mmCIF file with all atom_site columns, C-alpha atoms in Angstrom:
data_model
loop_
_atom_site.group_PDB
_atom_site.id
_atom_site.type_symbol
_atom_site.label_atom_id
_atom_site.label_alt_id
_atom_site.label_comp_id
_atom_site.label_asym_id
_atom_site.label_entity_id
_atom_site.label_seq_id
_atom_site.pdbx_PDB_ins_code
_atom_site.Cartn_x
_atom_site.Cartn_y
_atom_site.Cartn_z
_atom_site.occupancy
_atom_site.B_iso_or_equiv
_atom_site.pdbx_formal_charge
_atom_site.auth_seq_id
_atom_site.auth_comp_id
_atom_site.auth_asym_id
_atom_site.auth_atom_id
_atom_site.pdbx_PDB_model_num
ATOM 1   C CA . UNK A 1 1   ? 110.570 171.807 72.725 1.00 54.00 ? 19  UNK A CA 1
ATOM 2   C CA . UNK A 1 2   ? 108.874 171.854 69.200 1.00 78.00 ? 20  UNK A CA 1
ATOM 3   C CA . UNK A 1 3   ? 109.271 174.860 69.422 1.00 92.00 ? 21  UNK A CA 1
ATOM 4   C CA . UNK A 1 4   ? 109.559 178.916 70.878 1.00 96.00 ? 22  UNK A CA 1
ATOM 5   C CA . UNK A 1 5   ? 107.227 178.634 73.685 1.00 97.00 ? 23  UNK A CA 1
ATOM 6   C CA . UNK A 1 6   ? 106.749 182.461 75.449 1.00 98.00 ? 24  UNK A CA 1
ATOM 7   C CA . UNK A 1 7   ? 104.255 182.934 78.677 1.00 97.00 ? 25  UNK A CA 1
ATOM 8   C CA . UNK A 1 8   ? 101.468 183.987 80.500 1.00 98.00 ? 26  UNK A CA 1
ATOM 9   C CA . UNK A 1 9   ? 100.060 184.878 76.447 1.00 97.00 ? 27  UNK A CA 1
ATOM 10  C CA . UNK A 1 10  ? 98.375  187.515 77.968 1.00 98.00 ? 28  UNK A CA 1
ATOM 11  C CA . UNK A 1 11  ? 99.831  190.055 80.589 1.00 98.00 ? 29  UNK A CA 1
ATOM 12  C CA . UNK A 1 12  ? 97.189  192.980 81.587 1.00 98.00 ? 30  UNK A CA 1
ATOM 13  C CA . UNK A 1 13  ? 99.295  195.207 84.278 1.00 98.00 ? 31  UNK A CA 1
ATOM 14  C CA . UNK A 1 14  ? 98.412  197.790 86.806 1.00 98.00 ? 32  UNK A CA 1
ATOM 15  C CA . UNK A 1 15  ? 100.474 201.120 86.038 1.00 98.00 ? 33  UNK A CA 1
ATOM 16  C CA . UNK A 1 16  ? 103.331 200.649 88.094 1.00 98.00 ? 34  UNK A CA 1
ATOM 17  C CA . UNK A 1 17  ? 103.807 196.258 88.982 1.00 98.00 ? 35  UNK A CA 1
ATOM 18  C CA . UNK A 1 18  ? 106.479 194.960 87.764 1.00 98.00 ? 36  UNK A CA 1
ATOM 19  C CA . UNK A 1 19  ? 105.840 192.155 85.555 1.00 98.00 ? 37  UNK A CA 1
ATOM 20  C CA . UNK A 1 20  ? 107.987 188.976 84.533 1.00 98.00 ? 38  UNK A CA 1
ATOM 21  C CA . UNK A 1 21  ? 108.142 187.952 80.760 1.00 98.00 ? 39  UNK A CA 1
ATOM 22  C CA . UNK A 1 22  ? 110.208 184.010 80.399 1.00 98.00 ? 40  UNK A CA 1
ATOM 23  C CA . UNK A 1 23  ? 111.091 182.542 77.391 1.00 98.00 ? 41  UNK A CA 1
ATOM 24  C CA . UNK A 1 24  ? 111.328 178.326 76.752 1.00 98.00 ? 42  UNK A CA 1
ATOM 25  C CA . UNK A 1 25  ? 114.186 178.523 73.672 1.00 96.00 ? 43  UNK A CA 1
ATOM 26  C CA . UNK A 1 26  ? 114.115 175.842 71.196 1.00 93.00 ? 44  UNK A CA 1
ATOM 27  C CA . UNK A 1 27  ? 117.131 173.403 73.178 1.00 92.00 ? 45  UNK A CA 1
ATOM 28  C CA . UNK A 1 28  ? 119.582 173.309 71.965 1.00 89.00 ? 46  UNK A CA 1
ATOM 29  C CA . UNK A 1 29  ? 119.817 177.675 70.503 1.00 90.00 ? 47  UNK A CA 1
ATOM 30  C CA . UNK A 1 30  ? 122.446 179.076 71.089 1.00 90.00 ? 48  UNK A CA 1
ATOM 31  C CA . UNK A 1 31  ? 120.993 182.044 71.060 1.00 91.00 ? 49  UNK A CA 1
ATOM 32  C CA . UNK A 1 32  ? 118.404 184.351 72.413 1.00 93.00 ? 50  UNK A CA 1
ATOM 33  C CA . UNK A 1 33  ? 116.434 187.709 71.149 1.00 94.00 ? 51  UNK A CA 1
ATOM 34  C CA . UNK A 1 34  ? 114.341 189.445 72.095 1.00 97.00 ? 52  UNK A CA 1
ATOM 35  C CA . UNK A 1 35  ? 111.651 191.873 70.446 1.00 97.00 ? 53  UNK A CA 1
ATOM 36  C CA . UNK A 1 36  ? 109.632 194.612 71.606 1.00 98.00 ? 54  UNK A CA 1
ATOM 37  C CA . UNK A 1 37  ? 105.785 195.249 68.483 1.00 97.00 ? 55  UNK A CA 1
ATOM 38  C CA . UNK A 1 38  ? 103.956 197.881 69.219 1.00 96.00 ? 56  UNK A CA 1
ATOM 39  C CA . UNK A 1 39  ? 100.246 197.483 67.695 1.00 93.00 ? 57  UNK A CA 1
ATOM 40  C CA . UNK A 1 40  ? 100.614 197.908 63.800 1.00 92.00 ? 58  UNK A CA 1
ATOM 41  C CA . UNK A 1 41  ? 104.184 197.863 63.512 1.00 94.00 ? 59  UNK A CA 1
ATOM 42  C CA . UNK A 1 42  ? 107.445 195.489 62.899 1.00 95.00 ? 60  UNK A CA 1
ATOM 43  C CA . UNK A 1 43  ? 109.273 193.835 65.605 1.00 96.00 ? 61  UNK A CA 1
ATOM 44  C CA . UNK A 1 44  ? 112.006 195.920 67.244 1.00 96.00 ? 62  UNK A CA 1
ATOM 45  C CA . UNK A 1 45  ? 115.153 194.976 68.588 1.00 95.00 ? 63  UNK A CA 1
ATOM 46  C CA . UNK A 1 46  ? 115.214 194.554 72.800 1.00 97.00 ? 64  UNK A CA 1
ATOM 47  C CA . UNK A 1 47  ? 118.509 192.398 73.226 1.00 96.00 ? 65  UNK A CA 1
ATOM 48  C CA . UNK A 1 48  ? 120.442 189.578 73.184 1.00 93.00 ? 66  UNK A CA 1
ATOM 49  C CA . UNK A 1 49  ? 122.453 186.600 74.314 1.00 93.00 ? 67  UNK A CA 1
ATOM 50  C CA . UNK A 1 50  ? 124.556 183.911 73.726 1.00 91.00 ? 68  UNK A CA 1
ATOM 51  C CA . UNK A 1 51  ? 124.486 181.621 76.028 1.00 93.00 ? 69  UNK A CA 1
ATOM 52  C CA . UNK A 1 52  ? 124.513 182.870 78.853 1.00 95.00 ? 70  UNK A CA 1
ATOM 53  C CA . UNK A 1 53  ? 125.832 185.750 78.015 1.00 95.00 ? 71  UNK A CA 1
ATOM 54  C CA . UNK A 1 54  ? 124.217 189.204 77.385 1.00 95.00 ? 72  UNK A CA 1
ATOM 55  C CA . UNK A 1 55  ? 126.053 190.082 74.102 1.00 92.00 ? 73  UNK A CA 1
ATOM 56  C CA . UNK A 1 56  ? 123.849 193.057 73.912 1.00 92.00 ? 74  UNK A CA 1
ATOM 57  C CA . UNK A 1 57  ? 121.743 194.677 76.042 1.00 94.00 ? 75  UNK A CA 1
ATOM 58  C CA . UNK A 1 58  ? 121.774 198.707 73.310 1.00 93.00 ? 76  UNK A CA 1
ATOM 59  C CA . UNK A 1 59  ? 117.481 197.889 72.944 1.00 95.00 ? 77  UNK A CA 1
ATOM 60  C CA . UNK A 1 60  ? 116.134 197.808 76.264 1.00 97.00 ? 78  UNK A CA 1
ATOM 61  C CA . UNK A 1 61  ? 114.240 201.218 76.117 1.00 95.00 ? 79  UNK A CA 1
ATOM 62  C CA . UNK A 1 62  ? 114.873 202.436 79.579 1.00 94.00 ? 80  UNK A CA 1
ATOM 63  C CA . UNK A 1 63  ? 116.825 200.869 83.259 1.00 96.00 ? 81  UNK A CA 1
ATOM 64  C CA . UNK A 1 64  ? 113.127 199.658 83.337 1.00 98.00 ? 82  UNK A CA 1
ATOM 65  C CA . UNK A 1 65  ? 114.461 196.563 81.923 1.00 98.00 ? 83  UNK A CA 1
ATOM 66  C CA . UNK A 1 66  ? 115.377 194.376 82.587 1.00 97.00 ? 84  UNK A CA 1
ATOM 67  C CA . UNK A 1 67  ? 116.882 190.366 81.637 1.00 98.00 ? 85  UNK A CA 1
ATOM 68  C CA . UNK A 1 68  ? 118.042 187.347 81.969 1.00 98.00 ? 86  UNK A CA 1
ATOM 69  C CA . UNK A 1 69  ? 119.073 183.811 80.747 1.00 97.00 ? 87  UNK A CA 1
ATOM 70  C CA . UNK A 1 70  ? 121.001 182.388 84.219 1.00 96.00 ? 88  UNK A CA 1
ATOM 71  C CA . UNK A 1 71  ? 121.354 178.578 82.427 1.00 94.00 ? 89  UNK A CA 1
ATOM 72  C CA . UNK A 1 72  ? 121.723 179.708 79.179 1.00 92.00 ? 90  UNK A CA 1
ATOM 73  C CA . UNK A 1 73  ? 118.236 178.315 77.871 1.00 94.00 ? 91  UNK A CA 1
ATOM 74  C CA . UNK A 1 74  ? 115.492 180.128 79.578 1.00 97.00 ? 92  UNK A CA 1
ATOM 75  C CA . UNK A 1 75  ? 115.366 183.585 79.802 1.00 98.00 ? 93  UNK A CA 1
ATOM 76  C CA . UNK A 1 76  ? 113.654 185.797 81.668 1.00 98.00 ? 94  UNK A CA 1
ATOM 77  C CA . UNK A 1 77  ? 112.149 190.086 80.128 1.00 98.00 ? 95  UNK A CA 1
ATOM 78  C CA . UNK A 1 78  ? 111.555 192.196 83.182 1.00 98.00 ? 96  UNK A CA 1
ATOM 79  C CA . UNK A 1 79  ? 109.978 195.080 83.507 1.00 98.00 ? 97  UNK A CA 1
ATOM 80  C CA . UNK A 1 80  ? 109.069 197.245 86.457 1.00 98.00 ? 98  UNK A CA 1
ATOM 81  C CA . UNK A 1 81  ? 106.762 199.782 87.850 1.00 98.00 ? 99  UNK A CA 1
ATOM 82  C CA . UNK A 1 82  ? 105.517 199.436 84.151 1.00 98.00 ? 100 UNK A CA 1
ATOM 83  C CA . UNK A 1 83  ? 103.633 201.524 82.258 1.00 97.00 ? 101 UNK A CA 1
ATOM 84  C CA . UNK A 1 84  ? 101.508 202.700 79.592 1.00 97.00 ? 102 UNK A CA 1
ATOM 85  C CA . UNK A 1 85  ? 103.532 202.830 76.834 1.00 96.00 ? 103 UNK A CA 1
ATOM 86  C CA . UNK A 1 86  ? 105.372 199.967 77.755 1.00 98.00 ? 104 UNK A CA 1
ATOM 87  C CA . UNK A 1 87  ? 101.584 198.437 76.457 1.00 98.00 ? 105 UNK A CA 1
ATOM 88  C CA . UNK A 1 88  ? 103.217 196.213 72.749 1.00 98.00 ? 106 UNK A CA 1
ATOM 89  C CA . UNK A 1 89  ? 103.481 192.154 72.358 1.00 98.00 ? 107 UNK A CA 1
ATOM 90  C CA . UNK A 1 90  ? 107.252 190.933 73.460 1.00 98.00 ? 108 UNK A CA 1
ATOM 91  C CA . UNK A 1 91  ? 108.829 188.897 71.077 1.00 98.00 ? 109 UNK A CA 1
ATOM 92  C CA . UNK A 1 92  ? 110.978 186.106 71.620 1.00 97.00 ? 110 UNK A CA 1
ATOM 93  C CA . UNK A 1 93  ? 113.694 184.275 69.495 1.00 94.00 ? 111 UNK A CA 1
ATOM 94  C CA . UNK A 1 94  ? 116.928 181.558 68.634 1.00 93.00 ? 112 UNK A CA 1
ATOM 95  C CA . UNK A 1 95  ? 118.605 180.683 66.729 1.00 89.00 ? 113 UNK A CA 1
ATOM 96  C CA . UNK A 1 96  ? 120.981 177.292 67.214 1.00 83.00 ? 114 UNK A CA 1
ATOM 97  C CA . UNK A 1 97  ? 124.022 179.395 66.739 1.00 73.00 ? 115 UNK A CA 1
ATOM 98  C CA . UNK A 1 98  ? 124.113 182.898 66.036 1.00 59.00 ? 116 UNK A CA 1
ATOM 99  C CA . UNK A 1 99  ? 124.649 183.934 62.446 1.00 62.00 ? 117 UNK A CA 1
ATOM 100 C CA . UNK A 1 100 ? 121.615 183.906 59.735 1.00 62.00 ? 118 UNK A CA 1
ATOM 101 C CA . UNK A 1 101 ? 121.540 181.569 57.674 1.00 57.00 ? 119 UNK A CA 1
ATOM 102 C CA . UNK A 1 102 ? 118.302 179.118 59.235 1.00 59.00 ? 120 UNK A CA 1
ATOM 103 C CA . UNK A 1 103 ? 117.104 182.582 60.497 1.00 73.00 ? 121 UNK A CA 1
ATOM 104 C CA . UNK A 1 104 ? 115.014 183.225 63.877 1.00 85.00 ? 122 UNK A CA 1
ATOM 105 C CA . UNK A 1 105 ? 112.444 181.376 64.575 1.00 91.00 ? 123 UNK A CA 1
ATOM 106 C CA . UNK A 1 106 ? 110.258 183.494 67.041 1.00 95.00 ? 124 UNK A CA 1
ATOM 107 C CA . UNK A 1 107 ? 107.345 182.067 69.550 1.00 97.00 ? 125 UNK A CA 1
ATOM 108 C CA . UNK A 1 108 ? 104.097 183.888 69.252 1.00 97.00 ? 126 UNK A CA 1
ATOM 109 C CA . UNK A 1 109 ? 104.309 186.459 72.021 1.00 97.00 ? 127 UNK A CA 1
ATOM 110 C CA . UNK A 1 110 ? 103.466 188.222 74.682 1.00 98.00 ? 128 UNK A CA 1
ATOM 111 C CA . UNK A 1 111 ? 100.475 190.915 74.808 1.00 98.00 ? 129 UNK A CA 1
ATOM 112 C CA . UNK A 1 112 ? 101.215 192.956 77.882 1.00 98.00 ? 130 UNK A CA 1
ATOM 113 C CA . UNK A 1 113 ? 98.531  196.058 78.568 1.00 98.00 ? 131 UNK A CA 1
ATOM 114 C CA . UNK A 1 114 ? 99.182  197.875 81.090 1.00 98.00 ? 132 UNK A CA 1
ATOM 115 C CA . UNK A 1 115 ? 96.260  200.446 81.828 1.00 97.00 ? 133 UNK A CA 1
ATOM 116 C CA . UNK B 2 1   ? 114.983 206.835 62.765 1.00 52.00 ? 30  UNK B CA 1
ATOM 117 C CA . UNK B 2 2   ? 113.908 204.600 60.302 1.00 62.00 ? 31  UNK B CA 1
ATOM 118 C CA . UNK B 2 3   ? 116.556 202.229 58.463 1.00 90.00 ? 32  UNK B CA 1
ATOM 119 C CA . UNK B 2 4   ? 114.015 200.842 56.327 1.00 96.00 ? 33  UNK B CA 1
ATOM 120 C CA . UNK B 2 5   ? 110.855 201.584 54.700 1.00 96.00 ? 34  UNK B CA 1
ATOM 121 C CA . UNK B 2 6   ? 108.273 199.337 54.137 1.00 97.00 ? 35  UNK B CA 1
ATOM 122 C CA . UNK B 2 7   ? 105.463 200.384 51.495 1.00 97.00 ? 36  UNK B CA 1
ATOM 123 C CA . UNK B 2 8   ? 102.790 199.226 51.159 1.00 97.00 ? 37  UNK B CA 1
ATOM 124 C CA . UNK B 2 9   ? 100.925 200.075 54.500 1.00 97.00 ? 38  UNK B CA 1
ATOM 125 C CA . UNK B 2 10  ? 97.930  197.280 53.100 1.00 97.00 ? 39  UNK B CA 1
ATOM 126 C CA . UNK B 2 11  ? 97.423  195.379 50.214 1.00 97.00 ? 40  UNK B CA 1
ATOM 127 C CA . UNK B 2 12  ? 94.250  193.867 48.645 1.00 98.00 ? 41  UNK B CA 1
ATOM 128 C CA . UNK B 2 13  ? 94.498  191.458 45.457 1.00 98.00 ? 42  UNK B CA 1
ATOM 129 C CA . UNK B 2 14  ? 92.582  189.605 44.340 1.00 98.00 ? 43  UNK B CA 1
ATOM 130 C CA . UNK B 2 15  ? 93.336  185.264 44.515 1.00 98.00 ? 44  UNK B CA 1
ATOM 131 C CA . UNK B 2 16  ? 95.045  184.632 41.119 1.00 98.00 ? 45  UNK B CA 1
ATOM 132 C CA . UNK B 2 17  ? 96.664  188.154 41.554 1.00 97.00 ? 46  UNK B CA 1
ATOM 133 C CA . UNK B 2 18  ? 100.406 189.314 41.876 1.00 98.00 ? 47  UNK B CA 1
ATOM 134 C CA . UNK B 2 19  ? 101.338 191.255 44.915 1.00 98.00 ? 48  UNK B CA 1
ATOM 135 C CA . UNK B 2 20  ? 104.508 193.102 45.542 1.00 98.00 ? 49  UNK B CA 1
ATOM 136 C CA . UNK B 2 21  ? 105.887 194.815 48.499 1.00 98.00 ? 50  UNK B CA 1
ATOM 137 C CA . UNK B 2 22  ? 109.241 196.963 49.036 1.00 98.00 ? 51  UNK B CA 1
ATOM 138 C CA . UNK B 2 23  ? 111.845 198.196 51.050 1.00 98.00 ? 52  UNK B CA 1
ATOM 139 C CA . UNK B 2 24  ? 114.119 200.169 50.573 1.00 98.00 ? 53  UNK B CA 1
ATOM 140 C CA . UNK B 2 25  ? 116.909 200.762 53.699 1.00 96.00 ? 54  UNK B CA 1
ATOM 141 C CA . UNK B 2 26  ? 119.758 203.029 54.250 1.00 93.00 ? 55  UNK B CA 1
ATOM 142 C CA . UNK B 2 27  ? 122.420 200.887 55.664 1.00 91.00 ? 56  UNK B CA 1
ATOM 143 C CA . UNK B 2 28  ? 124.784 199.655 52.929 1.00 90.00 ? 57  UNK B CA 1
ATOM 144 C CA . UNK B 2 29  ? 126.393 198.205 55.491 1.00 89.00 ? 58  UNK B CA 1
ATOM 145 C CA . UNK B 2 30  ? 123.444 195.170 55.664 1.00 91.00 ? 59  UNK B CA 1
ATOM 146 C CA . UNK B 2 31  ? 124.029 191.775 53.837 1.00 89.00 ? 60  UNK B CA 1
ATOM 147 C CA . UNK B 2 32  ? 121.463 189.863 54.484 1.00 90.00 ? 61  UNK B CA 1
ATOM 148 C CA . UNK B 2 33  ? 117.922 191.115 53.554 1.00 93.00 ? 62  UNK B CA 1
ATOM 149 C CA . UNK B 2 34  ? 114.609 188.569 54.741 1.00 93.00 ? 63  UNK B CA 1
ATOM 150 C CA . UNK B 2 35  ? 111.352 188.067 54.977 1.00 96.00 ? 64  UNK B CA 1
ATOM 151 C CA . UNK B 2 36  ? 108.420 187.376 56.793 1.00 96.00 ? 65  UNK B CA 1
ATOM 152 C CA . UNK B 2 37  ? 105.022 186.951 57.376 1.00 97.00 ? 66  UNK B CA 1
ATOM 153 C CA . UNK B 2 38  ? 102.744 187.180 60.564 1.00 97.00 ? 67  UNK B CA 1
ATOM 154 C CA . UNK B 2 39  ? 99.505  185.768 61.348 1.00 97.00 ? 68  UNK B CA 1
ATOM 155 C CA . UNK B 2 40  ? 97.054  187.206 64.098 1.00 94.00 ? 69  UNK B CA 1
ATOM 156 C CA . UNK B 2 41  ? 97.965  185.384 67.613 1.00 93.00 ? 70  UNK B CA 1
ATOM 157 C CA . UNK B 2 42  ? 101.668 184.147 65.911 1.00 94.00 ? 71  UNK B CA 1
ATOM 158 C CA . UNK B 2 43  ? 104.903 185.393 65.679 1.00 95.00 ? 72  UNK B CA 1
ATOM 159 C CA . UNK B 2 44  ? 106.941 185.703 62.746 1.00 95.00 ? 73  UNK B CA 1
ATOM 160 C CA . UNK B 2 45  ? 107.784 183.344 60.748 1.00 94.00 ? 74  UNK B CA 1
ATOM 161 C CA . UNK B 2 46  ? 110.513 183.520 57.641 1.00 92.00 ? 75  UNK B CA 1
ATOM 162 C CA . UNK B 2 47  ? 109.683 183.654 54.115 1.00 94.00 ? 76  UNK B CA 1
ATOM 163 C CA . UNK B 2 48  ? 112.190 184.246 52.301 1.00 94.00 ? 77  UNK B CA 1
ATOM 164 C CA . UNK B 2 49  ? 115.723 186.540 51.977 1.00 92.00 ? 78  UNK B CA 1
ATOM 165 C CA . UNK B 2 50  ? 118.232 187.393 50.154 1.00 93.00 ? 79  UNK B CA 1
ATOM 166 C CA . UNK B 2 51  ? 122.318 188.056 50.146 1.00 90.00 ? 80  UNK B CA 1
ATOM 167 C CA . UNK B 2 52  ? 123.809 191.183 47.921 1.00 89.00 ? 81  UNK B CA 1
ATOM 168 C CA . UNK B 2 53  ? 125.263 188.917 45.948 1.00 90.00 ? 82  UNK B CA 1
ATOM 169 C CA . UNK B 2 54  ? 122.332 187.815 43.637 1.00 92.00 ? 83  UNK B CA 1
ATOM 170 C CA . UNK B 2 55  ? 119.820 189.806 42.428 1.00 95.00 ? 84  UNK B CA 1
ATOM 171 C CA . UNK B 2 56  ? 116.460 187.727 42.389 1.00 96.00 ? 85  UNK B CA 1
ATOM 172 C CA . UNK B 2 57  ? 115.962 184.685 44.460 1.00 96.00 ? 86  UNK B CA 1
ATOM 173 C CA . UNK B 2 58  ? 112.656 182.373 44.270 1.00 97.00 ? 87  UNK B CA 1
ATOM 174 C CA . UNK B 2 59  ? 111.363 180.091 46.155 1.00 95.00 ? 88  UNK B CA 1
ATOM 175 C CA . UNK B 2 60  ? 107.689 178.419 44.759 1.00 97.00 ? 89  UNK B CA 1
ATOM 176 C CA . UNK B 2 61  ? 105.406 181.497 44.586 1.00 97.00 ? 90  UNK B CA 1
ATOM 177 C CA . UNK B 2 62  ? 108.140 184.181 46.274 1.00 97.00 ? 91  UNK B CA 1
ATOM 178 C CA . UNK B 2 63  ? 110.653 186.028 44.740 1.00 97.00 ? 92  UNK B CA 1
ATOM 179 C CA . UNK B 2 64  ? 113.028 188.418 45.833 1.00 97.00 ? 93  UNK B CA 1
ATOM 180 C CA . UNK B 2 65  ? 114.082 190.741 43.652 1.00 96.00 ? 94  UNK B CA 1
ATOM 181 C CA . UNK B 2 66  ? 116.859 193.193 45.282 1.00 96.00 ? 95  UNK B CA 1
ATOM 182 C CA . UNK B 2 67  ? 118.721 196.595 43.660 1.00 95.00 ? 96  UNK B CA 1
ATOM 183 C CA . UNK B 2 68  ? 121.908 197.187 45.662 1.00 94.00 ? 97  UNK B CA 1
ATOM 184 C CA . UNK B 2 69  ? 122.778 200.490 43.940 1.00 94.00 ? 98  UNK B CA 1
ATOM 185 C CA . UNK B 2 70  ? 118.861 201.989 44.774 1.00 95.00 ? 99  UNK B CA 1
ATOM 186 C CA . UNK B 2 71  ? 119.142 200.333 48.159 1.00 95.00 ? 100 UNK B CA 1
ATOM 187 C CA . UNK B 2 72  ? 116.169 198.602 47.471 1.00 97.00 ? 101 UNK B CA 1
ATOM 188 C CA . UNK B 2 73  ? 114.162 195.689 47.401 1.00 97.00 ? 102 UNK B CA 1
ATOM 189 C CA . UNK B 2 74  ? 110.936 193.174 47.098 1.00 98.00 ? 103 UNK B CA 1
ATOM 190 C CA . UNK B 2 75  ? 108.783 190.857 47.462 1.00 98.00 ? 104 UNK B CA 1
ATOM 191 C CA . UNK B 2 76  ? 106.533 189.690 45.002 1.00 98.00 ? 105 UNK B CA 1
ATOM 192 C CA . UNK B 2 77  ? 103.678 186.857 45.701 1.00 98.00 ? 106 UNK B CA 1
ATOM 193 C CA . UNK B 2 78  ? 102.680 185.245 42.226 1.00 98.00 ? 107 UNK B CA 1
ATOM 194 C CA . UNK B 2 79  ? 99.039  183.480 42.785 1.00 98.00 ? 108 UNK B CA 1
ATOM 195 C CA . UNK B 2 80  ? 98.340  185.250 45.476 1.00 98.00 ? 109 UNK B CA 1
ATOM 196 C CA . UNK B 2 81  ? 95.640  183.064 47.502 1.00 98.00 ? 110 UNK B CA 1
ATOM 197 C CA . UNK B 2 82  ? 93.518  183.810 49.919 1.00 97.00 ? 111 UNK B CA 1
ATOM 198 C CA . UNK B 2 83  ? 95.413  181.677 52.810 1.00 97.00 ? 112 UNK B CA 1
ATOM 199 C CA . UNK B 2 84  ? 98.406  184.299 52.480 1.00 98.00 ? 113 UNK B CA 1
ATOM 200 C CA . UNK B 2 85  ? 96.374  186.890 53.257 1.00 98.00 ? 114 UNK B CA 1
ATOM 201 C CA . UNK B 2 86  ? 99.038  188.225 56.526 1.00 98.00 ? 115 UNK B CA 1
ATOM 202 C CA . UNK B 2 87  ? 100.779 190.603 57.301 1.00 98.00 ? 116 UNK B CA 1
ATOM 203 C CA . UNK B 2 88  ? 104.665 190.862 55.819 1.00 98.00 ? 117 UNK B CA 1
ATOM 204 C CA . UNK B 2 89  ? 107.739 192.550 57.301 1.00 97.00 ? 118 UNK B CA 1
ATOM 205 C CA . UNK B 2 90  ? 111.152 192.862 55.493 1.00 97.00 ? 119 UNK B CA 1
ATOM 206 C CA . UNK B 2 91  ? 114.375 193.424 57.634 1.00 94.00 ? 120 UNK B CA 1
ATOM 207 C CA . UNK B 2 92  ? 117.823 193.812 57.124 1.00 93.00 ? 121 UNK B CA 1
ATOM 208 C CA . UNK B 2 93  ? 120.740 193.188 59.460 1.00 90.00 ? 122 UNK B CA 1
ATOM 209 C CA . UNK B 2 94  ? 124.300 192.507 58.765 1.00 85.00 ? 123 UNK B CA 1
ATOM 210 C CA . UNK B 2 95  ? 124.905 189.030 59.078 1.00 74.00 ? 124 UNK B CA 1
ATOM 211 C CA . UNK B 2 96  ? 127.737 188.513 62.154 1.00 67.00 ? 125 UNK B CA 1
ATOM 212 C CA . UNK B 2 97  ? 126.784 186.380 64.901 1.00 55.00 ? 126 UNK B CA 1
ATOM 213 C CA . UNK B 2 98  ? 124.387 187.552 67.292 1.00 62.00 ? 127 UNK B CA 1
ATOM 214 C CA . UNK B 2 99  ? 122.648 189.698 64.503 1.00 77.00 ? 128 UNK B CA 1
ATOM 215 C CA . UNK B 2 100 ? 120.316 191.790 65.346 1.00 87.00 ? 129 UNK B CA 1
ATOM 216 C CA . UNK B 2 101 ? 117.121 192.533 62.840 1.00 91.00 ? 130 UNK B CA 1
ATOM 217 C CA . UNK B 2 102 ? 116.056 196.072 62.023 1.00 93.00 ? 131 UNK B CA 1
ATOM 218 C CA . UNK B 2 103 ? 112.405 195.657 60.562 1.00 95.00 ? 132 UNK B CA 1
ATOM 219 C CA . UNK B 2 104 ? 110.113 197.465 58.032 1.00 97.00 ? 133 UNK B CA 1
ATOM 220 C CA . UNK B 2 105 ? 106.786 198.453 59.196 1.00 96.00 ? 134 UNK B CA 1
ATOM 221 C CA . UNK B 2 106 ? 104.107 196.286 58.091 1.00 97.00 ? 135 UNK B CA 1
ATOM 222 C CA . UNK B 2 107 ? 102.357 195.038 55.022 1.00 98.00 ? 136 UNK B CA 1
ATOM 223 C CA . UNK B 2 108 ? 98.620  193.398 56.069 1.00 98.00 ? 137 UNK B CA 1
ATOM 224 C CA . UNK B 2 109 ? 97.766  191.915 52.481 1.00 98.00 ? 138 UNK B CA 1
ATOM 225 C CA . UNK B 2 110 ? 94.618  191.105 51.703 1.00 98.00 ? 139 UNK B CA 1
ATOM 226 C CA . UNK B 2 111 ? 93.264  188.232 49.637 1.00 98.00 ? 140 UNK B CA 1
ATOM 227 C CA . UNK B 2 112 ? 89.553  187.890 48.180 1.00 96.00 ? 141 UNK B CA 1
ATOM 228 C CA . UNK B 2 113 ? 88.795  185.242 46.975 1.00 94.00 ? 142 UNK B CA 1
#
């Protein structure tokens, strides 16, 4: 596709519910990143994939957060037993090679609200 | 620990004026400093970026000034337009494969007509 596509755009979850957020990167982009953006804050790094390999997951805030990219293209961020503090916009970004020369291309994000 | 500090939090300028946003970083290993522009409901989009081997980079109305010794960099928007109204984020990274970006807190810019 022309850009990074994320779905759903909005998700309301009851506290304790599991959610799955999807990211379709730009075709051919090797690297994929997930960021969490709380209201009024800058994005914070969650995890990074190069193809199907998850090379850095040091930003995941707890073991309730899990990400996968099994075929090296589409990625899913899963949050188990959601808590109110998980409410945020979850941004996905991809790059052609993993380096920053060309910059990230971000999707429009999924806004998660936990009630 | 906030590794990139950004100010001001919000900024209002008149059309045609100069908008200035400042950032300071702590990690001397950072070697890539981009600025991102974000409109409501959209993801951040790369605006301009600089590496520490130059002190200034200009692209159209946007200029980054970089002070390596002070560990500070700033974005200047010349001839600000209402369409520039958005949230601006500075960021920093060490440019290796898979390098994460560390973002500032953001500046909400409003340009009045």
